[in-house]
JSON list of C-alpha atoms in Angstrom, two decimals:
[
{"chain": "A", "resi": 1075, "resn": "MET", "atom": "CA", "xyz": [-0.03, 0.19, -0.32]},
{"chain": "A", "resi": 1076, "resn": "LEU", "atom": "CA", "xyz": [0.83, 3.36, -1.03]},
{"chain": "A", "resi": 1077, "resn": "ASP", "atom": "CA", "xyz": [2.13, 5.72, 2.50]},
{"chain": "A", "resi": 1078, "resn": "HIS", "atom": "CA", "xyz": [-1.04, 7.66, 2.89]},
{"chain": "A", "resi": 1079, "resn": "PRO", "atom": "CA", "xyz": [-0.25, 10.81, 4.28]},
{"chain": "A", "resi": 1080, "resn": "THR", "atom": "CA", "xyz": [-2.38, 10.91, 7.34]},
{"chain": "A", "resi": 1081, "resn": "HIS", "atom": "CA", "xyz": [-0.28, 7.65, 8.31]},
{"chain": "A", "resi": 1082, "resn": "ASP", "atom": "CA", "xyz": [3.09, 9.87, 7.68]},
{"chain": "A", "resi": 1083, "resn": "LEU", "atom": "CA", "xyz": [1.51, 12.43, 9.69]},
{"chain": "A", "resi": 1084, "resn": "LEU", "atom": "CA", "xyz": [1.07, 9.96, 12.97]},
{"chain": "A", "resi": 1085, "resn": "ARG", "atom": "CA", "xyz": [4.83, 8.69, 12.52]},
{"chain": "A", "resi": 1086, "resn": "GLN", "atom": "CA", "xyz": [5.99, 12.18, 12.56]},
{"chain": "A", "resi": 1087, "resn": "LEU", "atom": "CA", "xyz": [3.76, 12.98, 15.98]},
{"chain": "A", "resi": 1088, "resn": "LYS", "atom": "CA", "xyz": [5.15, 9.55, 17.58]},
{"chain": "A", "resi": 1089, "resn": "LEU", "atom": "CA", "xyz": [1.90, 8.09, 17.27]},
{"chain": "A", "resi": 1090, "resn": "ASP", "atom": "CA", "xyz": [3.05, 4.73, 16.11]},
{"chain": "A", "resi": 1091, "resn": "GLY", "atom": "CA", "xyz": [0.62, 3.02, 17.52]},
{"chain": "A", "resi": 1092, "resn": "MET", "atom": "CA", "xyz": [-2.36, 4.76, 15.91]},
{"chain": "A", "resi": 1093, "resn": "ALA", "atom": "CA", "xyz": [-0.18, 4.29, 12.54]},
{"chain": "A", "resi": 1094, "resn": "ASP", "atom": "CA", "xyz": [0.10, 1.24, 13.09]},
{"chain": "A", "resi": 1095, "resn": "ALA", "atom": "CA", "xyz": [-3.86, 0.86, 13.03]},
{"chain": "A", "resi": 1096, "resn": "PHE", "atom": "CA", "xyz": [-4.34, 3.07, 10.63]},
{"chain": "A", "resi": 1097, "resn": "THR", "atom": "CA", "xyz": [-2.31, 0.63, 7.90]},
{"chain": "A", "resi": 1098, "resn": "GLU", "atom": "CA", "xyz": [-4.40, -2.09, 8.85]},
{"chain": "A", "resi": 1099, "resn": "LEU", "atom": "CA", "xyz": [-7.66, -0.66, 8.80]},
{"chain": "A", "resi": 1100, "resn": "GLN", "atom": "CA", "xyz": [-6.88, 0.77, 5.77]},
{"chain": "A", "resi": 1101, "resn": "SER", "atom": "CA", "xyz": [-5.95, -3.12, 4.24]},
{"chain": "A", "resi": 1102, "resn": "GLN", "atom": "CA", "xyz": [-9.49, -4.18, 5.34]},
{"chain": "A", "resi": 1103, "resn": "ASP", "atom": "CA", "xyz": [-12.70, -4.29, 3.29]},
{"chain": "A", "resi": 1104, "resn": "SER", "atom": "CA", "xyz": [-14.72, -4.04, 6.61]},
{"chain": "A", "resi": 1105, "resn": "ALA", "atom": "CA", "xyz": [-13.49, -1.07, 7.64]},
{"chain": "A", "resi": 1106, "resn": "ALA", "atom": "CA", "xyz": [-15.11, 1.12, 4.69]},
{"chain": "A", "resi": 1107, "resn": "ASP", "atom": "CA", "xyz": [-18.60, 0.21, 6.67]},
{"chain": "A", "resi": 1108, "resn": "MET", "atom": "CA", "xyz": [-17.11, 2.14, 10.09]},
{"chain": "A", "resi": 1109, "resn": "GLY", "atom": "CA", "xyz": [-17.90, 5.49, 10.93]},
{"chain": "A", "resi": 1110, "resn": "HIS", "atom": "CA", "xyz": [-15.75, 8.39, 11.75]},
{"chain": "A", "resi": 1111, "resn": "ALA", "atom": "CA", "xyz": [-16.28, 7.65, 15.38]},
{"chain": "A", "resi": 1112, "resn": "GLU", "atom": "CA", "xyz": [-15.11, 3.82, 15.55]},
{"chain": "A", "resi": 1113, "resn": "TRP", "atom": "CA", "xyz": [-12.30, 4.53, 13.51]},
{"chain": "A", "resi": 1114, "resn": "LEU", "atom": "CA", "xyz": [-10.51, 6.97, 15.72]},
{"chain": "A", "resi": 1115, "resn": "GLY", "atom": "CA", "xyz": [-11.56, 4.85, 18.47]},
{"chain": "A", "resi": 1116, "resn": "LEU", "atom": "CA", "xyz": [-10.17, 1.96, 17.29]},
{"chain": "A", "resi": 1117, "resn": "LEU", "atom": "CA", "xyz": [-6.85, 4.22, 16.43]},
{"chain": "A", "resi": 1118, "resn": "ILE", "atom": "CA", "xyz": [-7.05, 5.82, 20.34]},
{"chain": "A", "resi": 1119, "resn": "ASP", "atom": "CA", "xyz": [-7.25, 2.01, 21.26]},
{"chain": "A", "resi": 1120, "resn": "ARG", "atom": "CA", "xyz": [-4.35, 1.14, 19.45]},
{"chain": "A", "resi": 1121, "resn": "GLU", "atom": "CA", "xyz": [-2.46, 3.96, 21.00]},
{"chain": "A", "resi": 1122, "resn": "VAL", "atom": "CA", "xyz": [-2.86, 3.93, 24.48]},
{"chain": "A", "resi": 1123, "resn": "ALA", "atom": "CA", "xyz": [-2.21, -0.01, 24.38]},
{"chain": "A", "resi": 1124, "resn": "ASN", "atom": "CA", "xyz": [1.13, 0.58, 22.55]},
{"chain": "A", "resi": 1125, "resn": "ARG", "atom": "CA", "xyz": [2.22, 3.21, 24.80]},
{"chain": "A", "resi": 1126, "resn": "THR", "atom": "CA", "xyz": [1.13, 0.74, 28.26]},
{"chain": "A", "resi": 1127, "resn": "THR", "atom": "CA", "xyz": [3.81, -1.53, 26.48]},
{"chain": "A", "resi": 1128, "resn": "LYS", "atom": "CA", "xyz": [6.42, 0.88, 25.76]},
{"chain": "A", "resi": 1129, "resn": "ARG", "atom": "CA", "xyz": [6.03, 2.22, 29.55]},
{"chain": "A", "resi": 1130, "resn": "PHE", "atom": "CA", "xyz": [6.31, -1.63, 30.79]},
{"chain": "A", "resi": 1131, "resn": "GLN", "atom": "CA", "xyz": [9.21, -2.39, 28.86]},
{"chain": "A", "resi": 1132, "resn": "SER", "atom": "CA", "xyz": [10.98, 0.60, 30.15]},
{"chain": "A", "resi": 1133, "resn": "ARG", "atom": "CA", "xyz": [10.14, -0.14, 33.62]},
{"chain": "A", "resi": 1134, "resn": "LEU", "atom": "CA", "xyz": [11.22, -3.75, 33.16]},
{"chain": "A", "resi": 1135, "resn": "ARG", "atom": "CA", "xyz": [14.43, -3.07, 31.98]},
{"chain": "A", "resi": 1136, "resn": "ALA", "atom": "CA", "xyz": [14.91, -0.36, 34.45]},
{"chain": "A", "resi": 1137, "resn": "ALA", "atom": "CA", "xyz": [14.53, -2.93, 37.44]},
{"chain": "A", "resi": 1138, "resn": "LYS", "atom": "CA", "xyz": [17.22, -4.90, 35.98]},
{"chain": "A", "resi": 1139, "resn": "LEU", "atom": "CA", "xyz": [15.49, -8.30, 37.30]},
{"chain": "A", "resi": 1140, "resn": "ARG", "atom": "CA", "xyz": [17.82, -11.24, 37.11]},
{"chain": "A", "resi": 1141, "resn": "HIS", "atom": "CA", "xyz": [15.20, -13.25, 35.84]},
{"chain": "A", "resi": 1142, "resn": "GLY", "atom": "CA", "xyz": [13.39, -10.95, 33.58]},
{"chain": "A", "resi": 1143, "resn": "GLY", "atom": "CA", "xyz": [11.22, -13.38, 31.47]},
{"chain": "A", "resi": 1144, "resn": "ALA", "atom": "CA", "xyz": [10.03, -14.80, 35.01]},
{"chain": "A", "resi": 1145, "resn": "CYS", "atom": "CA", "xyz": [6.16, -14.16, 35.66]},
{"chain": "A", "resi": 1146, "resn": "ILE", "atom": "CA", "xyz": [3.41, -15.04, 38.16]},
{"chain": "A", "resi": 1147, "resn": "GLU", "atom": "CA", "xyz": [1.28, -16.86, 35.06]},
{"chain": "A", "resi": 1148, "resn": "ASP", "atom": "CA", "xyz": [3.86, -19.59, 35.06]},
{"chain": "A", "resi": 1149, "resn": "VAL", "atom": "CA", "xyz": [4.63, -20.09, 38.74]},
{"chain": "A", "resi": 1150, "resn": "ASP", "atom": "CA", "xyz": [4.07, -24.22, 39.47]},
{"chain": "A", "resi": 1151, "resn": "PHE", "atom": "CA", "xyz": [2.22, -24.49, 42.65]},
{"chain": "A", "resi": 1152, "resn": "ARG", "atom": "CA", "xyz": [2.76, -28.42, 42.20]},
{"chain": "A", "resi": 1153, "resn": "ALA", "atom": "CA", "xyz": [6.58, -28.27, 43.23]},
{"chain": "A", "resi": 1154, "resn": "ALA", "atom": "CA", "xyz": [7.32, -29.68, 46.70]},
{"chain": "A", "resi": 1155, "resn": "ARG", "atom": "CA", "xyz": [8.03, -26.28, 48.22]},
{"chain": "A", "resi": 1156, "resn": "ARG", "atom": "CA", "xyz": [5.23, -25.92, 50.50]},
{"chain": "A", "resi": 1157, "resn": "LEU", "atom": "CA", "xyz": [4.43, -22.16, 48.41]},
{"chain": "A", "resi": 1158, "resn": "ASP", "atom": "CA", "xyz": [0.93, -20.73, 49.98]},
{"chain": "A", "resi": 1159, "resn": "LYS", "atom": "CA", "xyz": [-0.56, -20.60, 46.66]},
{"chain": "A", "resi": 1160, "resn": "ALA", "atom": "CA", "xyz": [-3.41, -18.39, 48.50]},
{"chain": "A", "resi": 1161, "resn": "LEU", "atom": "CA", "xyz": [-1.51, -15.72, 50.11]},
{"chain": "A", "resi": 1162, "resn": "PHE", "atom": "CA", "xyz": [1.37, -15.86, 46.71]},
{"chain": "A", "resi": 1163, "resn": "GLN", "atom": "CA", "xyz": [-2.27, -15.33, 44.58]},
{"chain": "A", "resi": 1164, "resn": "GLN", "atom": "CA", "xyz": [-3.28, -12.58, 46.89]},
{"chain": "A", "resi": 1165, "resn": "LEU", "atom": "CA", "xyz": [0.86, -10.71, 46.46]},
{"chain": "A", "resi": 1166, "resn": "ALA", "atom": "CA", "xyz": [0.51, -11.50, 42.75]},
{"chain": "A", "resi": 1167, "resn": "ALA", "atom": "CA", "xyz": [-3.04, -8.76, 43.30]},
{"chain": "A", "resi": 1168, "resn": "GLY", "atom": "CA", "xyz": [-0.09, -6.01, 44.19]},
{"chain": "A", "resi": 1169, "resn": "ARG", "atom": "CA", "xyz": [-2.09, -4.35, 46.83]},
{"chain": "A", "resi": 1170, "resn": "TRP", "atom": "CA", "xyz": [0.69, -4.60, 49.40]},
{"chain": "A", "resi": 1171, "resn": "ILE", "atom": "CA", "xyz": [3.18, -2.62, 47.08]},
{"chain": "A", "resi": 1172, "resn": "LYS", "atom": "CA", "xyz": [0.42, 0.07, 47.19]},
{"chain": "A", "resi": 1173, "resn": "GLU", "atom": "CA", "xyz": [-0.10, -0.54, 50.93]},
{"chain": "A", "resi": 1174, "resn": "LYS", "atom": "CA", "xyz": [4.09, -0.20, 50.97]},
{"chain": "A", "resi": 1175, "resn": "ARG", "atom": "CA", "xyz": [4.33, -3.17, 52.98]},
{"chain": "A", "resi": 1176, "resn": "ASN", "atom": "CA", "xyz": [7.12, -5.79, 52.89]},
{"chain": "A", "resi": 1177, "resn": "LEU", "atom": "CA", "xyz": [7.36, -9.55, 51.58]},
{"chain": "A", "resi": 1178, "resn": "LEU", "atom": "CA", "xyz": [10.37, -11.74, 53.05]},
{"chain": "A", "resi": 1179, "resn": "ILE", "atom": "CA", "xyz": [11.00, -14.76, 51.26]},
{"chain": "A", "resi": 1180, "resn": "THR", "atom": "CA", "xyz": [12.83, -17.67, 52.99]},
{"chain": "A", "resi": 1181, "resn": "GLY", "atom": "CA", "xyz": [13.94, -21.25, 52.42]},
{"chain": "A", "resi": 1182, "resn": "PRO", "atom": "CA", "xyz": [16.96, -23.33, 51.72]},
{"chain": "A", "resi": 1183, "resn": "CYS", "atom": "CA", "xyz": [18.91, -22.97, 47.88]},
{"chain": "A", "resi": 1184, "resn": "GLY", "atom": "CA", "xyz": [17.53, -23.95, 45.03]},
{"chain": "A", "resi": 1185, "resn": "VAL", "atom": "CA", "xyz": [13.54, -23.42, 45.94]},
{"chain": "A", "resi": 1186, "resn": "GLY", "atom": "CA", "xyz": [13.30, -20.60, 43.75]},
{"chain": "A", "resi": 1187, "resn": "LYS", "atom": "CA", "xyz": [13.24, -17.96, 46.20]},
{"chain": "A", "resi": 1188, "resn": "THR", "atom": "CA", "xyz": [14.81, -15.41, 43.36]},
{"chain": "A", "resi": 1189, "resn": "TRP", "atom": "CA", "xyz": [12.35, -16.35, 40.78]},
{"chain": "A", "resi": 1190, "resn": "LEU", "atom": "CA", "xyz": [9.47, -15.92, 42.58]},
{"chain": "A", "resi": 1191, "resn": "ALA", "atom": "CA", "xyz": [10.46, -12.26, 43.94]},
{"chain": "A", "resi": 1192, "resn": "CYS", "atom": "CA", "xyz": [11.36, -11.35, 40.06]},
{"chain": "A", "resi": 1193, "resn": "ALA", "atom": "CA", "xyz": [7.95, -12.90, 39.12]},
{"chain": "A", "resi": 1194, "resn": "LEU", "atom": "CA", "xyz": [6.53, -10.49, 41.33]},
{"chain": "A", "resi": 1195, "resn": "GLY", "atom": "CA", "xyz": [8.93, -8.01, 40.29]},
{"chain": "A", "resi": 1196, "resn": "GLN", "atom": "CA", "xyz": [7.49, -8.35, 36.61]},
{"chain": "A", "resi": 1197, "resn": "ARG", "atom": "CA", "xyz": [4.32, -8.11, 37.71]},
{"chain": "A", "resi": 1198, "resn": "ALA", "atom": "CA", "xyz": [4.42, -4.69, 39.62]},
{"chain": "A", "resi": 1199, "resn": "CYS", "atom": "CA", "xyz": [6.35, -3.61, 36.53]},
{"chain": "A", "resi": 1200, "resn": "ARG", "atom": "CA", "xyz": [3.28, -4.16, 34.65]},
{"chain": "A", "resi": 1201, "resn": "ASP", "atom": "CA", "xyz": [1.02, -3.02, 37.34]},
{"chain": "A", "resi": 1202, "resn": "ASN", "atom": "CA", "xyz": [2.79, 0.60, 36.56]},
{"chain": "A", "resi": 1203, "resn": "ALA", "atom": "CA", "xyz": [5.09, 0.31, 39.44]},
{"chain": "A", "resi": 1204, "resn": "THR", "atom": "CA", "xyz": [9.12, 1.12, 39.64]},
{"chain": "A", "resi": 1205, "resn": "VAL", "atom": "CA", "xyz": [11.10, -1.97, 40.85]},
{"chain": "A", "resi": 1206, "resn": "ILE", "atom": "CA", "xyz": [14.50, -2.19, 41.36]},
{"chain": "A", "resi": 1207, "resn": "TYR", "atom": "CA", "xyz": [16.15, -5.39, 41.92]},
{"chain": "A", "resi": 1208, "resn": "LYS", "atom": "CA", "xyz": [19.79, -5.81, 43.65]},
{"chain": "A", "resi": 1209, "resn": "ARG", "atom": "CA", "xyz": [21.21, -8.66, 44.88]},
{"chain": "A", "resi": 1210, "resn": "LEU", "atom": "CA", "xyz": [22.59, -7.76, 48.63]},
{"chain": "A", "resi": 1211, "resn": "PRO", "atom": "CA", "xyz": [26.03, -8.28, 48.49]},
{"chain": "A", "resi": 1212, "resn": "ARG", "atom": "CA", "xyz": [26.43, -6.56, 45.25]},
{"chain": "A", "resi": 1213, "resn": "LEU", "atom": "CA", "xyz": [24.40, -3.97, 46.56]},
{"chain": "A", "resi": 1214, "resn": "PHE", "atom": "CA", "xyz": [26.82, -3.03, 49.09]},
{"chain": "A", "resi": 1215, "resn": "SER", "atom": "CA", "xyz": [30.00, -3.12, 47.09]},
{"chain": "A", "resi": 1216, "resn": "GLU", "atom": "CA", "xyz": [27.88, -0.86, 44.60]},
{"chain": "A", "resi": 1217, "resn": "LEU", "atom": "CA", "xyz": [27.15, 1.63, 47.71]},
{"chain": "A", "resi": 1218, "resn": "GLN", "atom": "CA", "xyz": [31.03, 1.78, 48.52]},
{"chain": "A", "resi": 1219, "resn": "LEU", "atom": "CA", "xyz": [31.52, 2.91, 45.37]},
{"chain": "A", "resi": 1220, "resn": "ALA", "atom": "CA", "xyz": [29.28, 5.41, 45.22]},
{"chain": "A", "resi": 1221, "resn": "HIS", "atom": "CA", "xyz": [30.56, 6.98, 48.57]},
{"chain": "A", "resi": 1222, "resn": "ASP", "atom": "CA", "xyz": [34.21, 7.25, 47.14]},
{"chain": "A", "resi": 1223, "resn": "ASP", "atom": "CA", "xyz": [33.24, 8.47, 44.11]},
{"chain": "A", "resi": 1224, "resn": "GLY", "atom": "CA", "xyz": [30.64, 11.25, 45.07]},
{"chain": "A", "resi": 1225, "resn": "ARG", "atom": "CA", "xyz": [27.46, 8.89, 43.59]},
{"chain": "A", "resi": 1226, "resn": "PHE", "atom": "CA", "xyz": [25.66, 7.96, 46.25]},
{"chain": "A", "resi": 1227, "resn": "PRO", "atom": "CA", "xyz": [23.21, 10.64, 47.10]},
{"chain": "A", "resi": 1228, "resn": "ARG", "atom": "CA", "xyz": [21.89, 10.06, 43.35]},
{"chain": "A", "resi": 1229, "resn": "MET", "atom": "CA", "xyz": [21.79, 6.19, 44.12]},
{"chain": "A", "resi": 1230, "resn": "PHE", "atom": "CA", "xyz": [20.65, 6.73, 47.53]},
{"chain": "A", "resi": 1231, "resn": "ARG", "atom": "CA", "xyz": [17.56, 8.67, 46.12]},
{"chain": "A", "resi": 1232, "resn": "GLN", "atom": "CA", "xyz": [16.79, 5.95, 43.15]},
{"chain": "A", "resi": 1233, "resn": "LEU", "atom": "CA", "xyz": [17.02, 3.14, 45.74]},
{"chain": "A", "resi": 1234, "resn": "VAL", "atom": "CA", "xyz": [14.35, 4.79, 48.53]},
{"chain": "A", "resi": 1235, "resn": "LYS", "atom": "CA", "xyz": [11.77, 5.95, 45.75]},
{"chain": "A", "resi": 1236, "resn": "ALA", "atom": "CA", "xyz": [11.70, 3.17, 43.97]},
{"chain": "A", "resi": 1237, "resn": "ASP", "atom": "CA", "xyz": [7.86, 1.75, 44.33]},
{"chain": "A", "resi": 1238, "resn": "LEU", "atom": "CA", "xyz": [9.39, -1.87, 45.00]},
{"chain": "A", "resi": 1239, "resn": "LEU", "atom": "CA", "xyz": [12.82, -2.52, 46.02]},
{"chain": "A", "resi": 1240, "resn": "ILE", "atom": "CA", "xyz": [14.21, -6.29, 45.33]},
{"chain": "A", "resi": 1241, "resn": "LEU", "atom": "CA", "xyz": [16.79, -7.21, 48.23]},
{"chain": "A", "resi": 1242, "resn": "ASP", "atom": "CA", "xyz": [18.19, -10.70, 47.10]},
{"chain": "A", "resi": 1243, "resn": "ASP", "atom": "CA", "xyz": [20.36, -13.20, 48.95]},
{"chain": "A", "resi": 1244, "resn": "TRP", "atom": "CA", "xyz": [20.53, -11.67, 52.79]},
{"chain": "A", "resi": 1245, "resn": "GLY", "atom": "CA", "xyz": [23.26, -13.27, 54.43]},
{"chain": "A", "resi": 1246, "resn": "PRO", "atom": "CA", "xyz": [25.08, -15.41, 55.77]},
{"chain": "A", "resi": 1247, "resn": "GLU", "atom": "CA", "xyz": [28.17, -13.13, 55.83]},
{"chain": "A", "resi": 1248, "resn": "ARG", "atom": "CA", "xyz": [27.88, -10.72, 58.88]},
{"chain": "A", "resi": 1249, "resn": "MET", "atom": "CA", "xyz": [27.88, -6.84, 57.83]},
{"chain": "A", "resi": 1250, "resn": "THR", "atom": "CA", "xyz": [30.40, -4.33, 57.90]},
{"chain": "A", "resi": 1251, "resn": "ALA", "atom": "CA", "xyz": [29.97, -1.22, 60.14]},
{"chain": "A", "resi": 1252, "resn": "PRO", "atom": "CA", "xyz": [29.49, 0.78, 56.63]},
{"chain": "A", "resi": 1253, "resn": "GLN", "atom": "CA", "xyz": [26.88, -2.02, 55.23]},
{"chain": "A", "resi": 1254, "resn": "ARG", "atom": "CA", "xyz": [24.82, -1.74, 58.35]},
{"chain": "A", "resi": 1255, "resn": "ARG", "atom": "CA", "xyz": [24.69, 1.93, 58.40]},
{"chain": "A", "resi": 1256, "resn": "ASP", "atom": "CA", "xyz": [23.41, 2.03, 54.47]},
{"chain": "A", "resi": 1257, "resn": "LEU", "atom": "CA", "xyz": [21.09, -0.47, 55.00]},
{"chain": "A", "resi": 1258, "resn": "MET", "atom": "CA", "xyz": [19.75, 1.41, 57.80]},
{"chain": "A", "resi": 1259, "resn": "GLU", "atom": "CA", "xyz": [19.48, 5.11, 55.79]},
{"chain": "A", "resi": 1260, "resn": "ILE", "atom": "CA", "xyz": [17.85, 2.81, 52.85]},
{"chain": "A", "resi": 1261, "resn": "ILE", "atom": "CA", "xyz": [15.27, 0.77, 55.15]},
{"chain": "A", "resi": 1262, "resn": "GLU", "atom": "CA", "xyz": [14.65, 3.92, 57.34]},
{"chain": "A", "resi": 1263, "resn": "ASP", "atom": "CA", "xyz": [13.59, 6.19, 54.32]},
{"chain": "A", "resi": 1264, "resn": "ARG", "atom": "CA", "xyz": [11.61, 3.41, 52.89]},
{"chain": "A", "resi": 1265, "resn": "TYR", "atom": "CA", "xyz": [9.88, 2.82, 55.59]},
{"chain": "A", "resi": 1266, "resn": "GLY", "atom": "CA", "xyz": [6.29, 3.91, 55.21]},
{"chain": "A", "resi": 1267, "resn": "SER", "atom": "CA", "xyz": [6.93, 5.18, 51.46]},
{"chain": "A", "resi": 1268, "resn": "GLY", "atom": "CA", "xyz": [7.78, 2.10, 49.52]},
{"chain": "A", "resi": 1269, "resn": "ALA", "atom": "CA", "xyz": [7.70, -1.82, 49.57]},
{"chain": "A", "resi": 1270, "resn": "THR", "atom": "CA", "xyz": [10.58, -3.74, 50.17]},
{"chain": "A", "resi": 1271, "resn": "LEU", "atom": "CA", "xyz": [11.28, -7.84, 49.36]},
{"chain": "A", "resi": 1272, "resn": "VAL", "atom": "CA", "xyz": [13.92, -9.49, 50.83]},
{"chain": "A", "resi": 1273, "resn": "THR", "atom": "CA", "xyz": [14.85, -13.33, 50.12]},
{"chain": "A", "resi": 1274, "resn": "SER", "atom": "CA", "xyz": [17.41, -15.09, 52.09]},
{"chain": "A", "resi": 1275, "resn": "GLN", "atom": "CA", "xyz": [18.33, -18.21, 52.80]},
{"chain": "A", "resi": 1276, "resn": "LEU", "atom": "CA", "xyz": [18.42, -17.71, 56.56]},
{"chain": "A", "resi": 1277, "resn": "PRO", "atom": "CA", "xyz": [15.42, -18.08, 58.68]},
{"chain": "A", "resi": 1278, "resn": "VAL", "atom": "CA", "xyz": [13.77, -14.65, 59.62]},
{"chain": "A", "resi": 1279, "resn": "ASP", "atom": "CA", "xyz": [15.31, -15.07, 63.12]},
{"chain": "A", "resi": 1280, "resn": "ALA", "atom": "CA", "xyz": [18.82, -15.15, 62.57]},
{"chain": "A", "resi": 1281, "resn": "TRP", "atom": "CA", "xyz": [18.68, -11.86, 60.65]},
{"chain": "A", "resi": 1282, "resn": "HIS", "atom": "CA", "xyz": [19.61, -10.33, 64.07]},
{"chain": "A", "resi": 1283, "resn": "ASP", "atom": "CA", "xyz": [23.19, -11.79, 64.06]},
{"chain": "A", "resi": 1284, "resn": "ILE", "atom": "CA", "xyz": [23.89, -11.15, 60.16]},
{"chain": "A", "resi": 1285, "resn": "ILE", "atom": "CA", "xyz": [23.41, -7.26, 61.01]},
{"chain": "A", "resi": 1286, "resn": "ASP", "atom": "CA", "xyz": [25.97, -8.00, 63.86]},
{"chain": "A", "resi": 1287, "resn": "GLU", "atom": "CA", "xyz": [25.02, -5.29, 66.13]},
{"chain": "A", "resi": 1288, "resn": "PRO", "atom": "CA", "xyz": [22.37, -5.17, 68.38]},
{"chain": "A", "resi": 1289, "resn": "THR", "atom": "CA", "xyz": [20.98, -1.76, 68.14]},
{"chain": "A", "resi": 1290, "resn": "PHE", "atom": "CA", "xyz": [20.74, -1.21, 64.62]},
{"chain": "A", "resi": 1291, "resn": "ALA", "atom": "CA", "xyz": [19.63, -4.92, 64.65]},
{"chain": "A", "resi": 1292, "resn": "ASP", "atom": "CA", "xyz": [16.54, -4.00, 66.38]},
{"chain": "A", "resi": 1293, "resn": "ALA", "atom": "CA", "xyz": [15.83, -0.65, 64.42]},
{"chain": "A", "resi": 1294, "resn": "ILE", "atom": "CA", "xyz": [16.45, -2.24, 60.76]},
{"chain": "A", "resi": 1295, "resn": "LEU", "atom": "CA", "xyz": [14.34, -5.48, 61.64]},
{"chain": "A", "resi": 1296, "resn": "ASP", "atom": "CA", "xyz": [11.54, -3.49, 63.42]},
{"chain": "A", "resi": 1297, "resn": "ARG", "atom": "CA", "xyz": [10.86, -1.58, 60.11]},
{"chain": "A", "resi": 1298, "resn": "LEU", "atom": "CA", "xyz": [11.69, -4.58, 57.98]},
{"chain": "A", "resi": 1299, "resn": "ILE", "atom": "CA", "xyz": [9.47, -7.21, 59.58]},
{"chain": "A", "resi": 1300, "resn": "HIS", "atom": "CA", "xyz": [6.25, -5.67, 61.43]},
{"chain": "A", "resi": 1301, "resn": "ASN", "atom": "CA", "xyz": [4.05, -5.25, 58.90]},
{"chain": "A", "resi": 1302, "resn": "ALA", "atom": "CA", "xyz": [5.88, -7.73, 56.25]},
{"chain": "A", "resi": 1303, "resn": "HIS", "atom": "CA", "xyz": [4.05, -10.70, 54.80]},
{"chain": "A", "resi": 1304, "resn": "ARG", "atom": "CA", "xyz": [6.30, -14.00, 55.03]},
{"chain": "A", "resi": 1305, "resn": "LEU", "atom": "CA", "xyz": [6.56, -16.64, 52.48]},
{"chain": "A", "resi": 1306, "resn": "PRO", "atom": "CA", "xyz": [8.64, -19.46, 53.72]},
{"chain": "A", "resi": 1307, "resn": "LEU", "atom": "CA", "xyz": [9.39, -21.85, 51.42]},
{"chain": "A", "resi": 1308, "resn": "GLU", "atom": "CA", "xyz": [10.47, -25.14, 52.33]},
{"chain": "A", "resi": 1309, "resn": "GLY", "atom": "CA", "xyz": [12.08, -29.15, 50.42]},
{"chain": "A", "resi": 1310, "resn": "PRO", "atom": "CA", "xyz": [14.65, -29.85, 48.52]},
{"chain": "A", "resi": 1311, "resn": "SER", "atom": "CA", "xyz": [16.46, -27.71, 45.55]},
{"chain": "A", "resi": 1312, "resn": "MET", "atom": "CA", "xyz": [14.01, -27.43, 42.21]},
{"chain": "A", "resi": 1313, "resn": "ARG", "atom": "CA", "xyz": [17.84, -28.03, 40.12]},
{"chain": "A", "resi": 1314, "resn": "LYS", "atom": "CA", "xyz": [17.39, -31.54, 41.26]},
{"chain": "A", "resi": 1315, "resn": "THR", "atom": "CA", "xyz": [14.21, -31.53, 40.17]},
{"chain": "A", "resi": 1316, "resn": "ARG", "atom": "CA", "xyz": [14.57, -30.28, 37.14]},
{"chain": "A", "resi": 1317, "resn": "ASP", "atom": "CA", "xyz": [17.79, -32.26, 36.24]},
{"chain": "A", "resi": 1318, "resn": "ALA", "atom": "CA", "xyz": [15.72, -35.62, 36.81]},
{"chain": "A", "resi": 1319, "resn": "PRO", "atom": "CA", "xyz": [14.24, -37.16, 33.88]},
{"chain": "A", "resi": 1320, "resn": "ALA", "atom": "CA", "xyz": [10.67, -37.31, 34.48]},
{"chain": "A", "resi": 1321, "resn": "ALA", "atom": "CA", "xyz": [10.58, -33.79, 36.09]},
{"chain": "A", "resi": 1322, "resn": "LYS", "atom": "CA", "xyz": [9.02, -31.81, 34.35]},
{"chain": "A", "resi": 1323, "resn": "THR", "atom": "CA", "xyz": [7.85, -28.21, 35.61]},
{"chain": "A", "resi": 1324, "resn": "ILE", "atom": "CA", "xyz": [6.51, -25.06, 34.09]},
{"chain": "A", "resi": 1325, "resn": "ASP", "atom": "CA", "xyz": [8.68, -22.38, 35.50]},
{"chain": "A", "resi": 1326, "resn": "GLU", "atom": "CA", "xyz": [12.41, -22.32, 35.98]},
{"chain": "A", "resi": 1327, "resn": "GLN", "atom": "CA", "xyz": [12.28, -21.46, 39.31]},
{"chain": "A", "resi": 1328, "resn": "THR", "atom": "CA", "xyz": [15.78, -22.80, 40.36]},
{"chain": "A", "resi": 1329, "resn": "ASP", "atom": "CA", "xyz": [17.49, -20.02, 41.89]},
{"chain": "A", "resi": 1330, "resn": "THR", "atom": "CA", "xyz": [18.12, -19.01, 45.37]}
]
């Protein structure tokens, strides 16, 4: 089909969704029977859908989830890890993020903590929330570098302002004094202003020892735990289940 002036103008205005819909309608014989309002409605609907998709893709790239392809629709509730289906489905609805509550996912290595956290993060991106994923050991290294080169204030603001901050792999190494201070500042400023998701191989009762200083530990955990949902997982590593010839699972929930 030859280019139409209206199509070209829509492209110039960066209304790509409307331009694509215009091209499709031009090639459909049935479109001739549509009224102007129907045409306009279809063009606007496509533009809205196109912009929504682009915003989601942008948020997903910014989140830097370890498993960007993880999604709640692929969660396998049949896996032997005692995943509370009712609670997880409630969490998937995202109300806890809007209410600025926290989520603690614990369990042994390989039961899919990271994958589930990323699936919830991906859903949050779809729900128009800003998400940041960080492995806690790597975050501490990044914060130290940021202190040294002057980027700390900017990085701190990004971490604090995110609707959902995912801190993956809490422990097992004890925190240093600078790490405790940075974590305390982040958790303190996020308290009541954003949701935080933490994953750990260690039970919550052991986190106090990881912080390694009673005053800081009490302050940090008080802000993390008291309004938090808990999702404790159990069972053998799903890596072993995945590698077994007869085992077939829907998702790839095989990380921490």
